[in-house]
Tab-separated table of C-alpha atoms in Angstrom:
chain	number	residue	atom	x	y	z
O	1	ASP	CA	-8.108	-5.387	18.912
O	2	THR	CA	-5.648	-5.337	15.775
O	3	ALA	CA	-6.769	-6.037	12.112
O	4	VAL	CA	-3.846	-7.140	10.591
O	5	SER	CA	-0.771	-8.187	12.866
O	6	GLN	CA	2.857	-9.362	11.719
O	7	THR	CA	5.519	-10.785	13.598
O	8	PRO	CA	7.933	-10.063	14.513
O	9	LYS	CA	8.025	-6.090	14.176
O	10	TYR	CA	11.984	-6.057	13.792
O	11	LEU	CA	14.572	-8.374	12.798
O	12	VAL	CA	17.944	-8.233	12.081
O	13	THR	CA	20.022	-10.876	11.061
O	14	GLN	CA	23.066	-12.169	8.841
O	15	MET	CA	23.543	-12.598	5.339
O	16	GLY	CA	22.470	-16.361	4.383
O	17	ASN	CA	20.565	-17.125	7.483
O	18	ASP	CA	16.724	-17.846	6.678
O	19	LYS	CA	14.062	-16.114	8.397
O	20	SER	CA	9.778	-16.012	8.649
O	21	ILE	CA	7.508	-13.238	9.026
O	22	LYS	CA	4.164	-14.132	10.208
O	23	CYS	CA	0.842	-12.638	9.177
O	24	GLU	CA	-2.340	-12.919	10.984
O	25	GLN	CA	-5.732	-11.175	10.109
O	26	ASN	CA	-8.840	-11.012	12.211
O	27	LEU	CA	-11.054	-9.367	9.635
O	28	GLY	CA	-12.807	-12.709	8.485
O	29	HIS	CA	-10.477	-11.815	4.914
O	30	ASP	CA	-10.455	-14.079	2.311
O	31	THR	CA	-7.521	-12.427	0.444
O	32	MET	CA	-3.739	-11.938	2.066
O	33	TYR	CA	-0.968	-10.547	-0.036
O	34	TRP	CA	2.288	-9.347	1.123
O	35	TYR	CA	4.427	-6.040	-0.247
O	36	LYS	CA	8.020	-4.863	0.214
O	37	GLN	CA	8.917	-1.483	0.810
O	38	ASP	CA	12.693	-0.511	0.382
O	39	SER	CA	14.588	2.464	1.172
O	40	LYS	CA	13.256	4.754	-1.076
O	41	LYS	CA	9.410	4.204	0.358
O	42	PHE	CA	8.439	2.314	-3.171
O	43	LEU	CA	5.805	-0.255	-2.308
O	44	LYS	CA	5.382	-3.151	-4.737
O	45	ILE	CA	3.453	-6.182	-4.343
O	46	MET	CA	4.803	-9.401	-4.198
O	47	PHE	CA	2.299	-11.976	-3.673
O	48	SER	CA	-1.435	-12.604	-2.872
O	49	TYR	CA	-3.190	-15.622	-1.575
O	50	ASN	CA	-7.246	-16.159	-1.991
O	51	ASN	CA	-8.323	-19.071	0.408
O	52	LYS	CA	-4.843	-20.574	0.382
O	53	GLU	CA	-4.385	-20.288	-3.225
O	54	LEU	CA	-1.680	-18.434	-4.772
O	55	ILE	CA	-3.215	-15.672	-7.133
O	56	ILE	CA	-0.477	-13.219	-7.521
O	57	ASN	CA	3.420	-14.389	-7.568
O	58	GLU	CA	5.534	-10.970	-8.993
O	59	THR	CA	8.782	-11.494	-10.095
O	60	VAL	CA	10.171	-12.172	-6.600
O	61	PRO	CA	13.451	-14.710	-6.246
O	62	ASN	CA	12.313	-18.086	-5.542
O	63	ARG	CA	14.451	-17.524	-2.029
O	64	PHE	CA	10.969	-15.838	-0.974
O	65	SER	CA	8.127	-18.465	-0.100
O	66	PRO	CA	4.780	-17.419	1.220
O	67	LYS	CA	2.688	-20.323	3.089
O	68	SER	CA	-0.733	-20.090	3.975
O	69	PRO	CA	-1.956	-22.369	6.823
O	70	ASP	CA	-5.207	-21.207	6.908
O	71	LYS	CA	-7.003	-18.122	5.087
O	72	ALA	CA	-6.544	-15.955	8.203
O	73	HIS	CA	-2.714	-16.741	7.856
O	74	LEU	CA	-0.120	-15.861	5.156
O	75	ASN	CA	3.883	-16.429	6.516
O	76	LEU	CA	6.836	-15.281	4.483
O	77	HIS	CA	9.916	-17.376	4.606
O	78	ILE	CA	12.916	-15.883	3.328
O	79	ASN	CA	15.619	-18.463	2.501
O	80	SER	CA	19.562	-17.280	2.222
O	81	LEU	CA	18.860	-13.790	3.151
O	82	GLU	CA	20.870	-11.251	0.829
O	83	LEU	CA	22.077	-7.406	1.784
O	84	GLY	CA	19.475	-6.246	-1.080
O	85	ASP	CA	16.472	-7.951	1.051
O	86	SER	CA	16.583	-5.189	3.880
O	87	ALA	CA	13.106	-3.419	3.508
O	88	VAL	CA	9.817	-3.105	5.234
O	89	TYR	CA	7.588	-5.974	4.442
O	90	PHE	CA	3.796	-5.218	4.919
O	91	CYS	CA	1.233	-7.920	5.087
O	92	ALA	CA	-2.678	-6.414	4.143
O	93	SER	CA	-5.799	-8.131	3.183
O	94	SER	CA	-8.791	-7.216	1.458
O	95	GLN	CA	-12.373	-9.151	1.703
O	96	THR	CA	-12.204	-11.394	-1.447
O	97	GLY	CA	-9.367	-9.463	-3.699
O	98	LEU	CA	-12.017	-8.026	-6.024
O	99	LEU	CA	-10.529	-4.734	-7.604
O	100	GLN	CA	-12.917	-2.639	-5.613
O	101	GLU	CA	-12.079	-3.811	-2.229
O	102	THR	CA	-9.531	-1.399	-0.155
O	103	GLN	CA	-6.548	-3.480	1.701
O	104	TYR	CA	-5.771	-3.041	5.043
O	105	PHE	CA	-2.237	-3.370	5.978
O	106	GLY	CA	-0.085	-4.645	8.763
O	107	PRO	CA	1.955	-2.379	10.830
O	108	GLY	CA	5.153	-3.832	8.778
O	109	THR	CA	8.183	-5.561	9.709
O	110	ARG	CA	11.589	-3.891	9.280
O	111	LEU	CA	14.209	-6.419	8.139
O	112	LEU	CA	17.979	-5.319	8.296
O	113	VAL	CA	20.357	-8.198	6.861
O	114	LEU	CA	23.700	-7.668	7.781
N	1	ALA	CA	5.984	3.845	-17.430
N	2	GLN	CA	4.520	4.171	-14.383
N	3	LYS	CA	1.096	3.534	-13.773
N	4	VAL	CA	0.556	5.950	-10.730
N	5	THR	CA	2.964	9.056	-10.761
N	6	GLN	CA	3.276	11.226	-7.549
N	7	ALA	CA	5.572	13.842	-9.347
N	8	GLN	CA	5.987	15.715	-5.902
N	9	THR	CA	8.762	14.000	-4.003
N	10	GLU	CA	8.820	15.751	-1.111
N	11	ILE	CA	6.239	19.241	0.196
N	12	SER	CA	7.016	21.314	2.918
N	13	VAL	CA	3.971	23.740	4.258
N	14	VAL	CA	3.738	25.790	7.495
N	15	GLU	CA	0.972	24.940	9.476
N	16	LYS	CA	-2.316	26.157	8.355
N	17	GLU	CA	-1.541	26.284	4.928
N	18	ASP	CA	-3.608	24.369	2.123
N	19	VAL	CA	-1.296	21.389	0.402
N	20	THR	CA	-2.630	19.640	-2.822
N	21	LEU	CA	-0.812	16.320	-3.148
N	22	ASP	CA	-0.954	15.663	-7.132
N	23	CYS	CA	-1.745	12.310	-8.621
N	24	VAL	CA	-1.750	11.179	-12.165
N	25	TYR	CA	-2.908	7.424	-13.241
N	26	GLU	CA	-2.531	5.492	-16.377
N	27	THR	CA	-4.904	2.489	-17.398
N	28	ARG	CA	-6.596	0.908	-20.177
N	29	ASP	CA	-9.317	-0.354	-17.972
N	30	THR	CA	-12.786	1.317	-17.978
N	31	THR	CA	-13.192	0.092	-14.782
N	32	TYR	CA	-10.972	0.871	-11.604
N	33	TYR	CA	-10.556	1.935	-8.147
N	34	LEU	CA	-8.008	4.685	-7.017
N	35	PHE	CA	-7.283	5.082	-3.642
N	36	TRP	CA	-5.064	7.342	-0.722
N	37	TYR	CA	-3.204	5.945	2.022
N	38	LYS	CA	-1.368	7.741	4.570
N	39	GLN	CA	2.190	6.380	6.184
N	40	PRO	CA	2.771	8.508	9.172
N	41	PRO	CA	6.322	8.444	10.658
N	42	SER	CA	5.716	5.578	12.816
N	43	GLY	CA	5.527	3.352	9.604
N	44	GLU	CA	2.058	2.120	9.099
N	45	LEU	CA	-0.272	2.227	5.872
N	46	VAL	CA	-3.795	4.160	6.721
N	47	PHE	CA	-6.118	3.650	3.923
N	48	LEU	CA	-7.793	7.383	3.478
N	49	ILE	CA	-10.202	6.891	0.561
N	50	ARG	CA	-11.633	5.237	-2.271
N	51	ARG	CA	-12.708	5.961	-5.281
N	52	ASN	CA	-14.475	4.446	-8.148
N	53	SER	CA	-13.609	5.114	-12.031
N	54	PHE	CA	-17.505	6.092	-12.562
N	55	ASP	CA	-18.115	8.702	-9.819
N	56	GLU	CA	-16.275	12.161	-10.777
N	57	GLN	CA	-17.794	13.931	-7.656
N	58	ASN	CA	-15.384	15.572	-5.521
N	59	GLU	CA	-15.397	14.084	-1.630
N	60	ILE	CA	-14.578	16.122	1.257
N	61	SER	CA	-13.766	14.555	4.407
N	62	GLY	CA	-13.284	17.104	7.618
N	63	ARG	CA	-9.908	19.375	6.188
N	64	TYR	CA	-9.678	16.302	3.313
N	65	SER	CA	-10.704	16.423	-0.106
N	66	TRP	CA	-10.235	14.575	-3.042
N	67	ASN	CA	-10.613	15.861	-6.765
N	68	PHE	CA	-11.246	12.923	-9.302
N	69	GLN	CA	-10.695	14.138	-12.934
N	70	LYS	CA	-11.043	11.459	-15.480
N	71	SER	CA	-10.246	13.577	-18.486
N	72	THR	CA	-6.797	13.853	-17.198
N	73	SER	CA	-6.248	10.990	-15.148
N	74	SER	CA	-5.974	12.848	-12.123
N	75	PHE	CA	-7.187	12.062	-8.325
N	76	ASN	CA	-5.536	15.140	-6.277
N	77	PHE	CA	-5.681	15.354	-2.753
N	78	THR	CA	-6.044	18.521	-0.655
N	79	ILE	CA	-5.354	18.994	2.904
N	80	THR	CA	-7.077	22.576	4.304
N	81	ALA	CA	-5.509	24.231	7.268
N	82	SER	CA	-2.784	21.541	7.445
N	83	GLN	CA	-1.755	20.694	10.959
N	84	VAL	CA	1.662	19.201	11.896
N	85	VAL	CA	-0.280	15.599	12.303
N	86	ASP	CA	-0.863	15.625	8.874
N	87	SER	CA	3.118	15.147	8.337
N	88	ALA	CA	3.277	11.945	6.589
N	89	VAL	CA	4.327	10.260	3.282
N	90	TYR	CA	0.715	9.782	1.094
N	91	PHE	CA	0.721	7.439	-1.390
N	92	CYS	CA	-1.810	7.119	-4.351
N	93	ALA	CA	-2.654	3.706	-5.293
N	94	LEU	CA	-4.686	2.064	-8.402
N	95	SER	CA	-6.472	-1.194	-8.612
N	96	GLU	CA	-7.440	-2.725	-11.855
N	97	ALA	CA	-7.368	-6.094	-13.040
N	98	SER	CA	-3.780	-7.559	-13.926
N	99	GLY	CA	-5.264	-10.634	-15.679
N	100	ALA	CA	-6.507	-14.302	-15.038
N	101	GLY	CA	-9.355	-12.686	-12.835
N	102	SER	CA	-7.070	-11.462	-10.449
N	103	TYR	CA	-6.478	-7.731	-9.355
N	104	GLN	CA	-3.691	-5.739	-8.490
N	105	LEU	CA	-2.727	-2.481	-6.340
N	106	THR	CA	-0.090	-0.320	-8.106
N	107	PHE	CA	0.954	2.432	-5.628
N	108	GLY	CA	2.832	5.707	-6.778
N	109	LYS	CA	6.065	6.855	-5.201
N	110	GLY	CA	4.829	8.677	-2.182
N	111	THR	CA	4.719	12.429	-1.513
N	112	LYS	CA	6.512	13.322	1.669
N	113	LEU	CA	4.639	16.355	3.600
N	114	SER	CA	6.179	17.991	6.269
N	115	VAL	CA	4.309	20.719	8.103
N	116	ILE	CA	6.351	22.906	9.996
N	117	PRO	CA	4.813	24.470	13.296
């Protein structure tokens, strides 16, 4: 049983397109996150949601819009894709978003914008 | 300034050698947590360990050990008798308050470990 799953695993698309990445967790966690890992492997938080409510929204272009239909899902929609959006996007979850909690990561979605 | 510094970008060792991955962090909080994650070539992020700021006891798990020293703001990770399967990028991360009741995990830039057979 996969704890945190993401679809698709790979996404190749043209500049200017709109795309979505889906994330689901079956751990019963309240808090979910999106991270971006760039070509130099640097991991940075983008968003976090707790019980469908936006908690953290880092400096991310507003072309990126997270959507949480329920606490087990956090999808990432990206409008007007740009070359610089090419990266690996990781979804993660933790119990309630508190300081001491471990975040469990999905397998990542490798996005390539051509 | 980086909150989590992993000064070693890449390390290569021969199998069975011991290797230590360094992590130095910066925070003003008195309560915080430190983590290590492993990212093997397959790409997933695997949780290894969590340590709170009040517990400076070293931890050992099989061939892995961690040395937390608050005085030097370091949380180093040692692999004893390294194996090829240890080849991965290792990330150190800091969990601290980010304001308005929320908490944030900040990652270092990672150390790529290559274990040569």
